[in-house]
Amino acid sequence: MKNLTYQALSGAAGIAAAVVARKIVSALWSSDTETPLNPADRRISWKEALAWGLAAAVGAGVARVVALRWTAAGWERMTGEAPPGIDAD
């Protein structure tokens, strides 16, 4: 049961972090350029579309790592033990 609870918490935290990261990257990107953020739009160059994809992926990845670390630390504070699947040694 602990494993399922931890997986649900970390999954929800990861999704929330990715959504927030995308909003932040979108806001930063919009302030830098006037072109739409849809990389499928033919008015956007391949270079800009790939740069957007890279920025969005890096932002989401970093946010997910932060969320997972935060969830693990919270789990340890709340239960007094390491999260399931993490060796406490």
Tab-separated table of N, CA, C and O in Angstrom:
chain	number	residue	atom	x	y	z
A	1	MET	N	0.821	-1.197	0.000
A	1	MET	CA	0.000	0.000	0.000
A	1	MET	C	0.867	1.264	0.000
A	1	MET	O	0.526	2.243	-0.640
A	2	LYS	N	1.993	1.219	0.742
A	2	LYS	CA	2.893	2.377	0.779
A	2	LYS	C	3.438	2.679	-0.608
A	2	LYS	O	3.544	3.843	-1.002
A	3	ASN	N	3.781	1.617	-1.337
A	3	ASN	CA	4.345	1.805	-2.671
A	3	ASN	C	3.340	2.495	-3.590
A	3	ASN	O	3.686	3.437	-4.303
A	4	LEU	N	2.086	2.056	-3.559
A	4	LEU	CA	1.054	2.654	-4.399
A	4	LEU	C	0.796	4.107	-4.005
A	4	LEU	O	0.650	4.973	-4.869
A	5	THR	N	0.775	4.386	-2.714
A	5	THR	CA	0.564	5.752	-2.236
A	5	THR	C	1.699	6.659	-2.691
A	5	THR	O	1.462	7.769	-3.190
A	6	TYR	N	2.923	6.187	-2.542
A	6	TYR	CA	4.070	7.000	-2.955
A	6	TYR	C	4.077	7.225	-4.463
A	6	TYR	O	4.364	8.332	-4.934
A	7	GLN	N	3.746	6.192	-5.231
A	7	GLN	CA	3.696	6.342	-6.685
A	7	GLN	C	2.645	7.369	-7.092
A	7	GLN	O	2.875	8.171	-8.002
A	8	ALA	N	1.496	7.355	-6.427
A	8	ALA	CA	0.435	8.317	-6.737
A	8	ALA	C	0.889	9.740	-6.402
A	8	ALA	O	0.678	10.672	-7.189
A	9	LEU	N	1.511	9.906	-5.249
A	9	LEU	CA	1.989	11.232	-4.842
A	9	LEU	C	3.065	11.760	-5.790
A	9	LEU	O	3.006	12.910	-6.233
A	10	SER	N	4.038	10.932	-6.093
A	10	SER	CA	5.126	11.377	-6.957
A	10	SER	C	4.632	11.606	-8.384
A	10	SER	O	5.089	12.531	-9.063
A	11	GLY	N	3.696	10.799	-8.843
A	11	GLY	CA	3.128	11.004	-10.176
A	11	GLY	C	2.372	12.318	-10.271
A	11	GLY	O	2.532	13.072	-11.237
A	12	ALA	N	1.546	12.588	-9.267
A	12	ALA	CA	0.787	13.842	-9.251
A	12	ALA	C	1.724	15.048	-9.166
A	12	ALA	O	1.521	16.057	-9.846
A	13	ALA	N	2.755	14.934	-8.345
A	13	ALA	CA	3.718	16.032	-8.219
A	13	ALA	C	4.460	16.259	-9.537
A	13	ALA	O	4.690	17.404	-9.942
A	14	GLY	N	4.829	15.188	-10.206
A	14	GLY	CA	5.526	15.309	-11.487
A	14	GLY	C	4.661	15.966	-12.560
A	14	GLY	O	5.127	16.822	-13.315
A	15	ILE	N	3.393	15.578	-12.610
A	15	ILE	CA	2.478	16.166	-13.590
A	15	ILE	C	2.265	17.649	-13.299
A	15	ILE	O	2.322	18.490	-14.208
A	16	ALA	N	2.019	17.971	-12.043
A	16	ALA	CA	1.812	19.373	-11.667
A	16	ALA	C	3.049	20.208	-11.991
A	16	ALA	O	2.940	21.331	-12.506
A	17	ALA	N	4.217	19.675	-11.705
A	17	ALA	CA	5.460	20.399	-11.975
A	17	ALA	C	5.641	20.626	-13.477
A	17	ALA	O	6.063	21.702	-13.899
A	18	ALA	N	5.313	19.630	-14.284
A	18	ALA	CA	5.449	19.780	-15.731
A	18	ALA	C	4.495	20.847	-16.267
A	18	ALA	O	4.867	21.641	-17.141
A	19	VAL	N	3.275	20.896	-15.734
A	19	VAL	CA	2.308	21.902	-16.168
A	19	VAL	C	2.805	23.303	-15.807
A	19	VAL	O	2.776	24.219	-16.642
A	20	VAL	N	3.283	23.460	-14.587
A	20	VAL	CA	3.792	24.763	-14.156
A	20	VAL	C	5.021	25.153	-14.978
A	20	VAL	O	5.150	26.304	-15.412
A	21	ALA	N	5.908	24.209	-15.218
A	21	ALA	CA	7.112	24.493	-15.999
A	21	ALA	C	6.753	24.929	-17.413
A	21	ALA	O	7.340	25.877	-17.950
A	22	ARG	N	5.774	24.277	-18.010
A	22	ARG	CA	5.376	24.659	-19.377
A	22	ARG	C	4.815	26.081	-19.397
A	22	ARG	O	5.097	26.845	-20.313
A	23	LYS	N	4.029	26.435	-18.377
A	23	LYS	CA	3.489	27.789	-18.307
A	23	LYS	C	4.612	28.819	-18.160
A	23	LYS	O	4.579	29.880	-18.781
A	24	ILE	N	5.608	28.496	-17.345
A	24	ILE	CA	6.736	29.410	-17.147
A	24	ILE	C	7.542	29.557	-18.436
A	24	ILE	O	7.868	30.671	-18.859
A	25	VAL	N	7.847	28.430	-19.082
A	25	VAL	CA	8.605	28.482	-20.330
A	25	VAL	C	7.810	29.242	-21.391
A	25	VAL	O	8.363	30.059	-22.130
A	26	SER	N	6.507	29.011	-21.444
A	26	SER	CA	5.663	29.727	-22.416
A	26	SER	C	5.676	31.228	-22.158
A	26	SER	O	5.761	32.024	-23.096
A	27	ALA	N	5.588	31.612	-20.890
A	27	ALA	CA	5.601	33.041	-20.551
A	27	ALA	C	6.942	33.670	-20.923
A	27	ALA	O	6.979	34.775	-21.484
A	28	LEU	N	8.023	32.991	-20.635
A	28	LEU	CA	9.344	33.513	-20.979
A	28	LEU	C	9.528	33.575	-22.488
A	28	LEU	O	10.090	34.530	-23.020
A	29	TRP	N	9.052	32.550	-23.193
A	29	TRP	CA	9.193	32.495	-24.639
A	29	TRP	C	8.368	33.604	-25.293
A	29	TRP	O	8.823	34.258	-26.216
A	30	SER	N	7.153	33.821	-24.787
A	30	SER	CA	6.265	34.842	-25.356
A	30	SER	C	6.844	36.243	-25.202
A	30	SER	O	6.632	37.103	-26.046
A	31	SER	N	7.554	36.476	-24.114
A	31	SER	CA	8.129	37.811	-23.917
A	31	SER	C	9.311	38.055	-24.856
A	31	SER	O	9.685	39.183	-25.101
A	32	ASP	N	9.870	36.970	-25.403
A	32	ASP	CA	11.045	37.082	-26.266
A	32	ASP	C	10.682	37.177	-27.749
A	32	ASP	O	11.434	37.727	-28.540
A	33	THR	N	9.526	36.644	-28.120
A	33	THR	CA	9.175	36.587	-29.531
A	33	THR	C	7.682	36.820	-29.737
A	33	THR	O	6.909	36.597	-28.832
A	34	GLU	N	7.318	37.245	-30.920
A	34	GLU	CA	5.912	37.495	-31.239
A	34	GLU	C	5.282	36.318	-31.987
A	34	GLU	O	4.102	36.321	-32.252
A	35	THR	N	6.070	35.316	-32.354
A	35	THR	CA	5.522	34.202	-33.120
A	35	THR	C	4.722	33.276	-32.216
A	35	THR	O	4.977	33.189	-31.018
A	36	PRO	N	3.740	32.558	-32.774
A	36	PRO	CA	2.933	31.640	-31.967
A	36	PRO	C	3.770	30.495	-31.405
A	36	PRO	O	4.814	30.157	-31.957
A	37	LEU	N	3.300	29.889	-30.333
A	37	LEU	CA	4.057	28.813	-29.699
A	37	LEU	C	3.782	27.440	-30.298
A	37	LEU	O	4.389	26.473	-29.898
A	38	ASN	N	2.867	27.348	-31.231
A	38	ASN	CA	2.558	26.060	-31.837
A	38	ASN	C	3.649	25.707	-32.843
A	38	ASN	O	3.738	26.307	-33.912
A	39	PRO	N	4.477	24.699	-32.519
A	39	PRO	CA	5.581	24.371	-33.418
A	39	PRO	C	5.119	23.797	-34.758
A	39	PRO	O	5.892	23.731	-35.695
A	40	ALA	N	3.852	23.407	-34.876
A	40	ALA	CA	3.335	22.895	-36.146
A	40	ALA	C	2.994	24.028	-37.110
A	40	ALA	O	2.801	23.784	-38.301
A	41	ASP	N	2.935	25.247	-36.618
A	41	ASP	CA	2.612	26.405	-37.455
A	41	ASP	C	3.726	26.612	-38.478
A	41	ASP	O	4.894	26.732	-38.124
A	42	ARG	N	3.364	26.657	-39.755
A	42	ARG	CA	4.376	26.782	-40.813
A	42	ARG	C	5.070	28.135	-40.831
A	42	ARG	O	6.091	28.299	-41.485
A	43	ARG	N	4.538	29.104	-40.102
A	43	ARG	CA	5.204	30.415	-40.023
A	43	ARG	C	6.433	30.366	-39.119
A	43	ARG	O	7.245	31.271	-39.108
A	44	ILE	N	6.562	29.312	-38.353
A	44	ILE	CA	7.701	29.147	-37.436
A	44	ILE	C	8.779	28.330	-38.142
A	44	ILE	O	8.490	27.283	-38.726
A	45	SER	N	10.008	28.786	-38.055
A	45	SER	CA	11.117	28.069	-38.694
A	45	SER	C	11.394	26.776	-37.929
A	45	SER	O	11.030	26.623	-36.761
A	46	TRP	N	12.052	25.853	-38.611
A	46	TRP	CA	12.449	24.610	-37.949
A	46	TRP	C	13.344	24.911	-36.745
A	46	TRP	O	13.221	24.286	-35.698
A	47	LYS	N	14.235	25.848	-36.929
A	47	LYS	CA	15.164	26.202	-35.845
A	47	LYS	C	14.398	26.656	-34.609
A	47	LYS	O	14.676	26.208	-33.489
A	48	GLU	N	13.421	27.539	-34.797
A	48	GLU	CA	12.646	28.031	-33.657
A	48	GLU	C	11.763	26.933	-33.052
A	48	GLU	O	11.636	26.828	-31.836
A	49	ALA	N	11.173	26.086	-33.904
A	49	ALA	CA	10.330	24.996	-33.409
A	49	ALA	C	11.152	24.017	-32.569
A	49	ALA	O	10.719	23.575	-31.497
A	50	LEU	N	12.348	23.686	-33.046
A	50	LEU	CA	13.214	22.778	-32.296
A	50	LEU	C	13.719	23.421	-31.009
A	50	LEU	O	13.833	22.751	-29.970
A	51	ALA	N	14.017	24.720	-31.063
A	51	ALA	CA	14.445	25.424	-29.848
A	51	ALA	C	13.324	25.419	-28.811
A	51	ALA	O	13.573	25.214	-27.616
A	52	TRP	N	12.087	25.648	-29.252
A	52	TRP	CA	10.944	25.607	-28.334
A	52	TRP	C	10.809	24.211	-27.723
A	52	TRP	O	10.622	24.057	-26.518
A	53	GLY	N	10.914	23.176	-28.551
A	53	GLY	CA	10.815	21.799	-28.050
A	53	GLY	C	11.884	21.497	-27.018
A	53	GLY	O	11.612	20.884	-25.985
A	54	LEU	N	13.084	21.943	-27.284
A	54	LEU	CA	14.191	21.729	-26.346
A	54	LEU	C	13.955	22.484	-25.038
A	54	LEU	O	14.120	21.931	-23.953
A	55	ALA	N	13.539	23.740	-25.141
A	55	ALA	CA	13.288	24.540	-23.936
A	55	ALA	C	12.161	23.939	-23.101
A	55	ALA	O	12.258	23.846	-21.874
A	56	ALA	N	11.095	23.505	-23.758
A	56	ALA	CA	9.961	22.914	-23.042
A	56	ALA	C	10.365	21.602	-22.376
A	56	ALA	O	9.992	21.325	-21.232
A	57	ALA	N	11.157	20.789	-23.074
A	57	ALA	CA	11.586	19.500	-22.523
A	57	ALA	C	12.520	19.680	-21.326
A	57	ALA	O	12.380	19.004	-20.302
A	58	VAL	N	13.462	20.588	-21.449
A	58	VAL	CA	14.391	20.844	-20.341
A	58	VAL	C	13.632	21.397	-19.136
A	58	VAL	O	13.838	20.960	-17.999
A	59	GLY	N	12.735	22.339	-19.381
A	59	GLY	CA	11.941	22.898	-18.287
A	59	GLY	C	11.119	21.844	-17.579
A	59	GLY	O	11.091	21.763	-16.347
A	60	ALA	N	10.444	20.987	-18.345
A	60	ALA	CA	9.625	19.929	-17.754
A	60	ALA	C	10.494	18.906	-17.019
A	60	ALA	O	10.128	18.438	-15.935
A	61	GLY	N	11.635	18.566	-17.588
A	61	GLY	CA	12.523	17.596	-16.946
A	61	GLY	C	13.074	18.090	-15.621
A	61	GLY	O	13.084	17.365	-14.627
A	62	VAL	N	13.527	19.327	-15.607
A	62	VAL	CA	14.047	19.914	-14.365
A	62	VAL	C	12.938	20.009	-13.321
A	62	VAL	O	13.134	19.665	-12.150
A	63	ALA	N	11.762	20.435	-13.753
A	63	ALA	CA	10.631	20.549	-12.812
A	63	ALA	C	10.261	19.189	-12.241
A	63	ALA	O	9.950	19.069	-11.050
A	64	ARG	N	10.308	18.154	-13.063
A	64	ARG	CA	9.969	16.811	-12.586
A	64	ARG	C	10.977	16.322	-11.550
A	64	ARG	O	10.604	15.750	-10.527
A	65	VAL	N	12.246	16.550	-11.803
A	65	VAL	CA	13.280	16.153	-10.830
A	65	VAL	C	13.075	16.884	-9.505
A	65	VAL	O	13.126	16.275	-8.431
A	66	VAL	N	12.827	18.185	-9.575
A	66	VAL	CA	12.590	18.964	-8.356
A	66	VAL	C	11.368	18.425	-7.613
A	66	VAL	O	11.401	18.243	-6.397
A	67	ALA	N	10.301	18.137	-8.348
A	67	ALA	CA	9.075	17.623	-7.719
A	67	ALA	C	9.308	16.258	-7.073
A	67	ALA	O	8.825	16.002	-5.962
A	68	LEU	N	10.039	15.385	-7.747
A	68	LEU	CA	10.304	14.061	-7.183
A	68	LEU	C	11.175	14.141	-5.935
A	68	LEU	O	10.937	13.439	-4.948
A	69	ARG	N	12.167	15.018	-5.966
A	69	ARG	CA	13.013	15.185	-4.774
A	69	ARG	C	12.205	15.760	-3.618
A	69	ARG	O	12.352	15.348	-2.473
A	70	TRP	N	11.335	16.726	-3.923
A	70	TRP	CA	10.493	17.350	-2.914
A	70	TRP	C	9.512	16.322	-2.333
A	70	TRP	O	9.301	16.272	-1.123
A	71	THR	N	8.941	15.483	-3.192
A	71	THR	CA	8.017	14.441	-2.739
A	71	THR	C	8.737	13.435	-1.848
A	71	THR	O	8.209	13.030	-0.806
A	72	ALA	N	9.929	13.036	-2.225
A	72	ALA	CA	10.692	12.076	-1.416
A	72	ALA	C	11.041	12.663	-0.044
A	72	ALA	O	10.929	11.991	0.980
A	73	ALA	N	11.439	13.928	-0.025
A	73	ALA	CA	11.765	14.577	1.250
A	73	ALA	C	10.516	14.684	2.129
A	73	ALA	O	10.576	14.451	3.343
A	74	GLY	N	9.388	15.034	1.521
A	74	GLY	CA	8.135	15.115	2.272
A	74	GLY	C	7.716	13.763	2.816
A	74	GLY	O	7.239	13.651	3.957
A	75	TRP	N	7.903	12.717	2.021
A	75	TRP	CA	7.570	11.359	2.463
A	75	TRP	C	8.413	10.988	3.689
A	75	TRP	O	7.902	10.436	4.666
A	76	GLU	N	9.694	11.290	3.631
A	76	GLU	CA	10.581	10.981	4.760
A	76	GLU	C	10.178	11.755	6.005
A	76	GLU	O	10.206	11.207	7.118
A	77	ARG	N	9.804	13.019	5.855
A	77	ARG	CA	9.357	13.809	7.010
A	77	ARG	C	8.068	13.247	7.601
A	77	ARG	O	7.905	13.203	8.814
A	78	MET	N	7.142	12.842	6.746
A	78	MET	CA	5.828	12.389	7.210
A	78	MET	C	5.860	10.980	7.797
A	78	MET	O	5.157	10.705	8.767
A	79	THR	N	6.661	10.079	7.196
A	79	THR	CA	6.650	8.680	7.641
A	79	THR	C	7.856	8.306	8.483
A	79	THR	O	7.833	7.285	9.171
A	80	GLY	N	8.924	9.089	8.404
A	80	GLY	CA	10.130	8.761	9.141
A	80	GLY	C	10.969	7.692	8.468
A	80	GLY	O	11.923	7.189	9.046
A	81	GLU	N	10.622	7.324	7.237
A	81	GLU	CA	11.397	6.307	6.510
A	81	GLU	C	11.560	6.737	5.056
A	81	GLU	O	10.836	7.607	4.571
A	82	ALA	N	12.504	6.102	4.393
A	82	ALA	CA	12.761	6.412	2.991
A	82	ALA	C	11.571	5.973	2.137
A	82	ALA	O	10.872	5.027	2.484
A	83	PRO	N	11.337	6.647	1.042
A	83	PRO	CA	10.248	6.253	0.150
A	83	PRO	C	10.463	4.843	-0.388
A	83	PRO	O	11.609	4.377	-0.479
A	84	PRO	N	9.393	4.156	-0.742
A	84	PRO	CA	9.529	2.809	-1.317
A	84	PRO	C	10.422	2.829	-2.559
A	84	PRO	O	10.317	3.723	-3.397
A	85	GLY	N	11.317	1.873	-2.636
A	85	GLY	CA	12.215	1.762	-3.779
A	85	GLY	C	13.487	2.577	-3.664
A	85	GLY	O	14.327	2.531	-4.552
A	86	ILE	N	13.652	3.323	-2.572
A	86	ILE	CA	14.862	4.112	-2.373
A	86	ILE	C	15.609	3.528	-1.178
A	86	ILE	O	15.069	3.415	-0.085
A	87	ASP	N	16.871	3.159	-1.422
A	87	ASP	CA	17.683	2.584	-0.356
A	87	ASP	C	18.124	3.674	0.610
A	87	ASP	O	18.672	4.687	0.211
A	88	ALA	N	17.844	3.489	1.888
A	88	ALA	CA	18.129	4.516	2.898
A	88	ALA	C	19.576	4.516	3.383
A	88	ALA	O	19.941	5.340	4.200
A	89	ASP	N	20.402	3.619	2.871
A	89	ASP	CA	21.796	3.540	3.344
A	89	ASP	C	22.545	4.693	2.901
A	89	ASP	O	23.045	5.490	2.663
